[in-house]
Amino acid sequence: VDAAESLYLQLADSYENNKAKALTVLKCLPPHLLGLNNPNRVKEILHEATQLIRSNKPSSCGTAGYLFKLLLTAPASPWALADQLGLKTTDPTKVKFHAVVYIRDLLMRQLKVGQADLLHAAAFEPMYGALHVIRSIYGELEPGEIDAGWVELTKDLVDVGYDVWKVVSPVVASDSPEGHLPMDTDSEGVKKLQKVVDQSLAAKKVTSQMNMKDSVIKCKILDPFNASEAFPDEIAEDILDDLVSECMGKNSEEKSVNEDLNKEESPDEGIETEEYFEHDLSENGIVKAKEVSSQMLLLCAWRSVKELSLLLGDLCNAKLNSLLSTDQILNIASFLMDLLAQTKHRGAFEQAYLAFTQLCSCLWTSSRAALHSHPSQLLMQLLDSITASKSGAAAKKRSSASASGLCATRRSAGVPFIVQAIVSTDPDPNNAVFKSAMDQLINLAMNKTCDEEMRVHAMNILRALFRDTRLGDCVAGYVERGVQVSITGFKARSWAERNAATLLFSALITRIFGVKREKDSDELSAKNCLTSRVFFHRYPSLHGFLLKCLEECVSTDREVTAGTLELFPMLYPLLLLLSRLFPAPSESLDNPHKLSVFLPLVEQCAKSPVLAIRKLTAKALVALLDSHKTEEFGDKLVTQIQSEKLNSNHLHGILLQLHQLKKGQPALTIANSGLIQKLLVDTICELISAQYLDLLLLEETFEKEVSDELESCLTSKLFDSEQCHILASSIWGPLFMQKCGELLTKLALASSDSGILLKLFIHPELEVRLQCLQMYLAHSLESGNKEEELISKDDAFNIILCEQDERCLAILLKICLNMDKQAFKLPDASYILSLIQVKQSDDVVSSALLLSTSILSSLEPSET
């Protein structure tokens, strides 16, 4: 018996697998162990499950579903259900039927409350629990059990489901479902709003503990809290009164149950007559009430849509579709399509998509001609809706979806899912429906004469289709045109169309080159690249298209108004695509699609005033170069910097190219007096100087003269107070100082110059200190020689006393942790431990504990 009780309690577990396994074992046990042959015990479980259905806690409906599955096997269930339904006789073979009728009646009462006041229903009578349990019972139904009664009941349930949608659709179909609150903002509306919120917080919802010996609800306060912070004063007083009454032995459950029954009988009357609540009508109180109530409302609405969609999808599967007539199935298909087209909440339309996919799969494989051809008709209807077609044929379609009803924001919401569900379930090996849809969508996306919203819908649908793994090779033949659509979309005047083009381009890049393998966004794995020969063999028309687009972007024939900045958003996808291509070994042999023709055009992009374009240009240019020409090209760039007078953007673009080349060609010489003079001393652009310093950091060693010149130049800029003040107030000044600190640290570590290191560790610029300390810590850990540390224990402690930033402090403690512990004394450990009491950073506290522990363990017993 105890084991059975434990398994029974597992039906309320938070893990679905545990619930399912517990139910499987419970069905195998003798009914008397759980009292399932006792009508009174079954009534208790039925009441418990009913209260869970009415709970506004989402996990409760799952537990209720498992309880009803258990009740279906109980010998006493027919009598308990018959008693609840007022039947004089009962039939044990109709226990499932009676269970659905019982919940159907409950759902209709909840629906009536929702029609009167949806907010009240969300708090006290949410409909998704009943829909979930009905779906669970239908899942237990076998085809042999279906009769005329089931057919009539199913028809009734479908109609009730449509009414549920009418009640919750204003929320999930709202332009902003997350904050939707269908109430007036006057004082009466606010009072009603707060009353529902207060009642929902104060209501004694039955949260079953599933204890067969003791049905008392038990609560435990795990952490002390101030009740007034969570509840209004009146609610806090009610809670305290209930606790006092319980401690004194008074029975408050009867009063609570009576109040709940009264509310169930007349929910509207209860709201109107209970005027003794003192409502907080302040601005803060109204905002809090709206936040809580809008969340409850949205939860009730989207979960009701979810359960309704899944229920309709289950009814249309091959196992249960004998419950529905052809007209009912067609109406359900049109209903789900309208639901997907109108719903804005992602959770709602994602679940509706699952149901619609299941429905389309059944329609395609149906032997009934009216059903088999219906998916293609739905697809044509949707495309007509997107293009706002008013043809007579379209007007005769069943759905009421129209162009104005489709959501142009939220990536077209559920519209792409409709197309995705229809074309991905088509069993036709020729994919005629898919091909027709792709042609229409691509033509629509490239049609610049049509409405902007149509092109946005078309690109969002194409994105979903290119991302669908089930379509596989079917979409491969449309990648070329898809790339052309997406890149051309970057030229659009509206942000919505450019955003849709960006998302489509991202999906295509993943489809062409695979999922990104490197975590670092700046690094690109060779597995995510293709040779030019392979790429243009697969997509030959893209060679001419990309070349034409590049020429258009870098053309100098356009008239530009003086003082205006002309941007070319199309450059970004072009360069991003080219950066993933590299020359094939047989690039020059019988190759009509050579990469070399892009080089002159890409070089001109280095002059772009947009920083992101210059960075992409550097990556693309290096990728396009033949490996045996990179050194020659690098020397050419260095000579160009020294001999030509370049504008700042072009100079910075060339430095970015040299940085990419240096990674693959370490022998490239980029450190000489001429470059140092031009890029560090003479230039007034800190970004150019910082980029050159970043380039110098790639050098392994420097000649003595170059090293001395660099150190002299950088120390004069970094340690001069006037220079530091000027740099700190400029845009790129902090970046320049950080790079100066990095290079000086590298030079100081190479020459073992502790003086410069100490100056860097106390530099007023935080980024300088932080970067230099990290470099020194890495060097210290790598060398592993604790006896030859450049920084002594006393120097480190002096810096710790002055350091205010906790990130730097944590690194200093780690540096000390790597020092020889013989230099530390007991007072040092005491000081380190004192940091724990005044510092909040976990990194500082953990480092301090490690260091103090290490010091204390190294001391002699006499010293402690």
Coordinates of N, CA and C in Angstrom, one line a residue, residues 119-259:
L119 N -10.6 38.0 -18.1 CA -9.6 38.2 -17.0 C -9.9 37.3 -15.8
H120 N -11.2 37.3 -15.4 CA -11.6 36.5 -14.3 C -11.4 35.0 -14.6
A121 N -11.7 34.6 -15.8 CA -11.6 33.2 -16.2 C -10.1 32.8 -16.2
A122 N -9.2 33.8 -16.6 CA -7.8 33.4 -16.6 C -7.3 33.2 -15.2
A123 N -7.9 33.9 -14.2 CA -7.5 33.7 -12.8 C -8.1 32.5 -12.1
F124 N -9.4 32.2 -12.5 CA -10.1 31.2 -11.7 C -10.6 30.0 -12.5
E125 N -10.9 30.2 -13.8 CA -11.4 29.2 -14.6 C -10.7 29.1 -16.0
P126 N -9.4 28.9 -16.0 CA -8.7 28.8 -17.3 C -9.2 27.5 -18.0
M127 N -9.3 27.7 -19.3 CA -9.9 26.6 -20.2 C -8.9 25.6 -20.7
Y128 N -7.6 25.9 -20.6 CA -6.6 25.0 -21.2 C -6.5 23.7 -20.4
G129 N -6.8 23.7 -19.1 CA -6.8 22.4 -18.4 C -7.8 21.4 -18.9
A130 N -9.0 21.8 -19.1 CA -10.1 20.9 -19.6 C -9.7 20.4 -21.0
L131 N -9.2 21.3 -21.8 CA -8.9 20.9 -23.2 C -7.8 19.8 -23.2
H132 N -6.8 20.0 -22.3 CA -5.7 19.1 -22.2 C -6.2 17.7 -21.7
V133 N -7.0 17.7 -20.7 CA -7.5 16.4 -20.2 C -8.4 15.7 -21.3
I134 N -9.2 16.4 -22.0 CA -10.0 15.9 -23.1 C -9.1 15.2 -24.1
R135 N -8.0 15.9 -24.4 CA -7.0 15.4 -25.4 C -6.4 14.1 -24.9
S136 N -6.1 14.1 -23.6 CA -5.5 12.9 -23.0 C -6.4 11.7 -23.1
I137 N -7.7 11.9 -22.8 CA -8.7 10.8 -22.9 C -8.9 10.3 -24.3
Y138 N -8.9 11.3 -25.3 CA -9.0 10.9 -26.7 C -7.8 10.0 -27.1
G139 N -6.7 10.3 -26.5 CA -5.5 9.5 -26.8 C -5.6 8.1 -26.4
E140 N -6.5 7.8 -25.4 CA -6.7 6.4 -24.9 C -7.8 5.7 -25.7
L141 N -8.5 6.5 -26.6 CA -9.6 5.9 -27.3 C -9.2 5.0 -28.4
E142 N -9.8 3.8 -28.5 CA -9.5 2.9 -29.6 C -10.5 3.0 -30.7
P143 N -10.1 2.7 -32.0 CA -11.1 2.8 -33.1 C -12.4 1.9 -32.9
G144 N -12.2 0.8 -32.2 CA -13.3 -0.1 -32.0 C -14.4 0.5 -31.0
E145 N -14.0 1.5 -30.3 CA -14.9 2.0 -29.3 C -15.8 3.2 -29.9
I146 N -15.5 3.6 -31.1 CA -16.2 4.7 -31.7 C -17.6 4.3 -32.1
D147 N -18.6 5.1 -31.7 CA -19.9 4.9 -32.1 C -20.6 6.2 -32.4
A148 N -21.9 6.2 -32.6 CA -22.6 7.4 -32.9 C -22.6 8.5 -31.8
G149 N -22.5 8.0 -30.5 CA -22.4 8.9 -29.4 C -21.1 9.7 -29.4
W150 N -20.0 9.0 -29.7 CA -18.7 9.6 -29.8 C -18.7 10.7 -31.0
V151 N -19.3 10.3 -32.1 CA -19.3 11.2 -33.2 C -20.1 12.5 -32.8
E152 N -21.2 12.4 -32.2 CA -22.0 13.5 -31.8 C -21.2 14.4 -30.7
L153 N -20.6 13.7 -29.8 CA -19.9 14.4 -28.7 C -18.7 15.1 -29.3
T154 N -18.0 14.5 -30.3 CA -16.8 15.2 -30.9 C -17.3 16.4 -31.7
K155 N -18.4 16.3 -32.4 CA -18.9 17.5 -33.1 C -19.2 18.6 -32.1
D156 N -19.8 18.3 -31.0 CA -20.1 19.3 -30.0 C -18.8 19.9 -29.4
L157 N -17.8 19.0 -29.2 CA -16.5 19.6 -28.7 C -15.8 20.5 -29.7
V158 N -15.9 20.1 -31.0 CA -15.2 21.0 -32.0 C -15.9 22.4 -32.0
D159 N -17.2 22.4 -31.9 CA -18.0 23.7 -31.8 C -17.6 24.5 -30.6
V160 N -17.4 23.8 -29.5 CA -17.0 24.5 -28.2 C -15.6 25.0 -28.4
G161 N -14.7 24.2 -29.1 CA -13.4 24.7 -29.3 C -13.4 26.0 -30.2
Y162 N -14.2 26.1 -31.2 CA -14.3 27.3 -32.0 C -14.7 28.5 -31.1
D163 N -15.6 28.2 -30.1 CA -16.1 29.3 -29.2 C -14.9 29.7 -28.3
V164 N -14.1 28.8 -27.9 CA -12.9 29.1 -27.1 C -12.0 30.0 -27.8
W165 N -11.8 29.7 -29.1 CA -10.9 30.6 -29.9 C -11.5 32.0 -30.0
K166 N -12.8 32.1 -30.2 CA -13.4 33.4 -30.3 C -13.2 34.2 -29.0
V167 N -13.1 33.6 -27.8 CA -12.9 34.2 -26.6 C -11.5 34.7 -26.4
V168 N -10.5 33.8 -26.8 CA -9.1 34.2 -26.5 C -8.4 34.8 -27.7
S169 N -9.0 34.8 -28.9 CA -8.3 35.4 -30.0 C -8.0 36.9 -29.9
P170 N -8.8 37.7 -29.2 CA -8.4 39.1 -29.1 C -7.0 39.3 -28.4
V171 N -6.6 38.3 -27.6 CA -5.3 38.4 -26.9 C -4.2 37.9 -27.8
V172 N -4.3 36.6 -28.3 CA -3.2 36.1 -29.1 C -3.1 36.7 -30.5
A173 N -4.1 37.2 -31.0 CA -4.1 37.9 -32.3 C -3.8 39.4 -32.2
S174 N -3.6 39.9 -30.9 CA -3.3 41.3 -30.7 C -1.9 41.6 -31.3
D175 N -1.7 42.8 -31.7 CA -0.4 43.2 -32.2 C 0.7 43.2 -31.1
S176 N 0.3 43.2 -29.9 CA 1.2 43.1 -28.8 C 0.6 42.2 -27.7
P177 N 0.6 40.9 -27.9 CA -0.1 40.0 -27.0 C 0.5 40.0 -25.6
E178 N 1.8 40.3 -25.5 CA 2.4 40.2 -24.2 C 1.9 41.3 -23.2
G179 N 1.4 42.4 -23.7 CA 0.9 43.4 -22.9 C -0.6 43.7 -23.1
H180 N -1.3 42.8 -23.8 CA -2.7 43.1 -24.1 C -3.5 43.0 -22.8
L181 N -4.4 44.0 -22.6 CA -5.3 43.9 -21.5 C -6.6 44.6 -22.0
P182 N -7.6 43.8 -22.3 CA -8.9 44.4 -22.9 C -9.8 45.0 -21.8
M183 N -9.3 46.1 -21.2 CA -10.0 46.8 -20.2 C -9.9 48.3 -20.4
D184 N -10.9 49.1 -20.0 CA -10.8 50.5 -20.0 C -9.8 51.0 -19.0
T185 N -9.3 52.1 -19.1 CA -8.3 52.7 -18.2 C -9.0 53.6 -17.2
D186 N -10.3 53.6 -17.1 CA -11.0 54.5 -16.1 C -10.9 53.8 -14.7
S187 N -11.4 54.6 -13.7 CA -11.2 54.1 -12.3 C -12.0 52.8 -12.1
E188 N -13.2 52.6 -12.7 CA -13.9 51.4 -12.5 C -13.2 50.2 -13.0
G189 N -12.7 50.4 -14.2 CA -11.9 49.3 -14.9 C -10.7 48.9 -14.0
V190 N -10.0 49.9 -13.5 CA -8.8 49.6 -12.7 C -9.2 48.9 -11.4
K191 N -10.3 49.3 -10.8 CA -10.8 48.7 -9.6 C -11.1 47.2 -9.9
K192 N -11.8 47.0 -11.0 CA -12.1 45.6 -11.3 C -10.9 44.8 -11.6
L193 N -9.9 45.4 -12.3 CA -8.6 44.8 -12.6 C -7.9 44.4 -11.3
Q194 N -7.8 45.3 -10.3 CA -7.1 45.0 -9.1 C -7.8 44.0 -8.3
K195 N -9.1 44.0 -8.3 CA -9.9 43.0 -7.5 C -9.6 41.6 -8.0
V196 N -9.6 41.4 -9.3 CA -9.3 40.1 -9.9 C -7.9 39.6 -9.5
V197 N -6.9 40.6 -9.6 CA -5.6 40.3 -9.2 C -5.5 39.9 -7.7
D198 N -6.1 40.7 -6.9 CA -6.1 40.4 -5.5 C -6.7 39.1 -5.2
Q199 N -7.8 38.8 -5.8 CA -8.5 37.5 -5.5 C -7.7 36.4 -6.0
S200 N -7.0 36.5 -7.2 CA -6.2 35.4 -7.7 C -5.1 35.1 -6.8
L201 N -4.5 36.2 -6.2 CA -3.4 36.0 -5.3 C -3.8 35.4 -3.9
A202 N -5.1 35.8 -3.5 CA -5.5 35.3 -2.2 C -6.3 34.1 -2.3
A203 N -6.8 33.7 -3.4 CA -7.7 32.5 -3.5 C -6.9 31.3 -3.1
K204 N -7.6 30.4 -2.4 CA -7.0 29.2 -1.9 C -7.2 28.1 -2.9
K205 N -6.3 28.1 -3.9 CA -6.4 27.2 -5.0 C -6.0 25.8 -4.4
V206 N -6.7 24.8 -4.9 CA -6.5 23.4 -4.4 C -5.2 22.9 -5.1
T207 N -4.1 22.9 -4.4 CA -2.9 22.3 -4.9 C -2.7 20.9 -4.2
S208 N -3.1 19.9 -5.0 CA -3.2 18.6 -4.3 C -1.9 18.1 -3.9
Q209 N -1.8 17.5 -2.7 CA -0.6 16.8 -2.2 C -0.8 15.3 -2.5
M210 N -2.0 14.9 -3.0 CA -2.2 13.5 -3.4 C -1.9 12.5 -2.2
N211 N -2.3 12.9 -1.0 CA -2.1 12.0 0.1 C -3.4 11.4 0.4
M212 N -3.4 10.1 0.3 CA -4.7 9.4 0.5 C -5.1 9.3 2.0
K213 N -4.1 9.4 2.9 CA -4.5 9.4 4.3 C -4.9 10.7 4.8
D214 N -4.3 11.8 4.3 CA -4.6 13.1 4.8 C -4.7 14.1 3.6
S215 N -5.9 14.6 3.4 CA -6.1 15.5 2.3 C -5.9 17.0 2.6
V216 N -5.3 17.3 3.8 CA -5.1 18.7 4.2 C -4.0 19.2 3.4
I217 N -4.2 20.5 2.9 CA -3.1 21.1 2.1 C -2.1 21.7 3.0
K218 N -0.8 21.4 2.8 CA 0.3 21.8 3.7 C 1.2 22.8 3.0
C219 N 1.6 23.8 3.7 CA 2.5 24.8 3.1 C 3.7 25.0 4.0
K220 N 4.8 25.3 3.4 CA 6.0 25.5 4.2 C 6.7 26.8 3.7
I221 N 7.1 27.7 4.6 CA 7.8 28.9 4.2 C 9.3 28.6 4.3
L222 N 10.0 28.6 3.1 CA 11.4 28.2 3.1 C 12.3 29.3 3.5
D223 N 11.9 30.6 3.2 CA 12.7 31.7 3.5 C 11.9 32.8 4.1
P224 N 12.4 33.5 5.1 CA 11.6 34.6 5.7 C 11.4 35.7 4.7
F225 N 10.2 36.3 4.8 CA 9.8 37.3 3.8 C 8.8 38.3 4.5
N226 N 8.7 39.5 3.9 CA 7.8 40.5 4.4 C 6.5 40.3 3.6
A227 N 5.4 39.9 4.2 CA 4.2 39.6 3.5 C 3.7 40.8 2.7
S228 N 3.9 42.0 3.3 CA 3.4 43.2 2.7 C 4.1 43.5 1.3
E229 N 5.3 42.9 1.1 CA 6.0 43.1 -0.2 C 5.3 42.3 -1.3
A230 N 4.7 41.2 -0.9 CA 4.1 40.3 -1.9 C 2.6 40.5 -2.1
F231 N 1.9 40.9 -1.0 CA 0.5 41.0 -1.0 C 0.1 42.4 -0.5
P232 N -1.1 42.8 -0.9 CA -1.7 44.0 -0.2 C -2.0 43.7 1.2
D233 N -2.1 44.8 2.0 CA -2.3 44.6 3.5 C -3.5 43.7 3.8
E234 N -4.6 43.9 3.0 CA -5.8 43.1 3.3 C -5.6 41.6 3.1
I235 N -4.9 41.3 2.0 CA -4.6 39.9 1.7 C -3.7 39.3 2.8
A236 N -2.7 40.1 3.2 CA -1.8 39.6 4.2 C -2.5 39.4 5.5
E237 N -3.5 40.3 5.9 CA -4.3 40.0 7.1 C -5.1 38.8 6.9
D238 N -5.7 38.5 5.7 CA -6.5 37.3 5.5 C -5.6 36.1 5.7
I239 N -4.4 36.1 5.2 CA -3.5 35.0 5.4 C -3.2 34.7 6.8
L240 N -2.9 35.8 7.6 CA -2.6 35.6 9.0 C -3.8 35.1 9.7
D241 N -5.0 35.6 9.4 CA -6.2 35.1 10.1 C -6.4 33.6 9.8
D242 N -6.1 33.2 8.6 CA -6.3 31.8 8.3 C -5.3 30.9 9.1
L243 N -4.0 31.4 9.2 CA -3.0 30.7 9.9 C -3.4 30.6 11.4
V244 N -3.9 31.7 11.9 CA -4.3 31.7 13.4 C -5.4 30.7 13.6
S245 N -6.4 30.8 12.7 CA -7.6 29.9 12.8 C -7.1 28.4 12.7
E246 N -6.2 28.1 11.8 CA -5.7 26.7 11.7 C -5.0 26.3 13.0
C247 N -4.2 27.2 13.5 CA -3.4 26.9 14.8 C -4.4 26.7 15.9
M248 N -5.5 27.4 16.0 CA -6.5 27.3 17.1 C -7.5 26.1 16.8
G249 N -7.3 25.4 15.7 CA -8.2 24.3 15.5 C -9.5 24.6 14.8
K250 N -9.7 25.8 14.3 CA -10.9 26.2 13.7 C -10.9 25.6 12.2
N251 N -12.0 25.2 11.8 CA -12.1 24.7 10.4 C -12.5 25.8 9.4
S252 N -11.5 26.2 8.7 CA -11.7 27.3 7.7 C -11.9 26.7 6.3
E253 N -11.8 25.4 6.2 CA -11.9 24.9 4.8 C -13.3 24.9 4.3
E254 N -14.3 24.7 5.3 CA -15.7 24.7 4.9 C -16.1 26.1 4.3
K255 N -15.6 27.1 5.0 CA -15.9 28.5 4.6 C -15.3 28.8 3.2
S256 N -14.0 28.3 3.0 CA -13.4 28.6 1.8 C -14.1 27.8 0.6
V257 N -14.5 26.6 0.9 CA -15.2 25.8 -0.2 C -16.5 26.5 -0.5
N258 N -17.3 27.0 0.5 CA -18.6 27.6 0.3 C -18.4 28.9 -0.6
E259 N -17.3 29.6 -0.2 CA -17.0 30.9 -1.0 C -16.7 30.5 -2.5

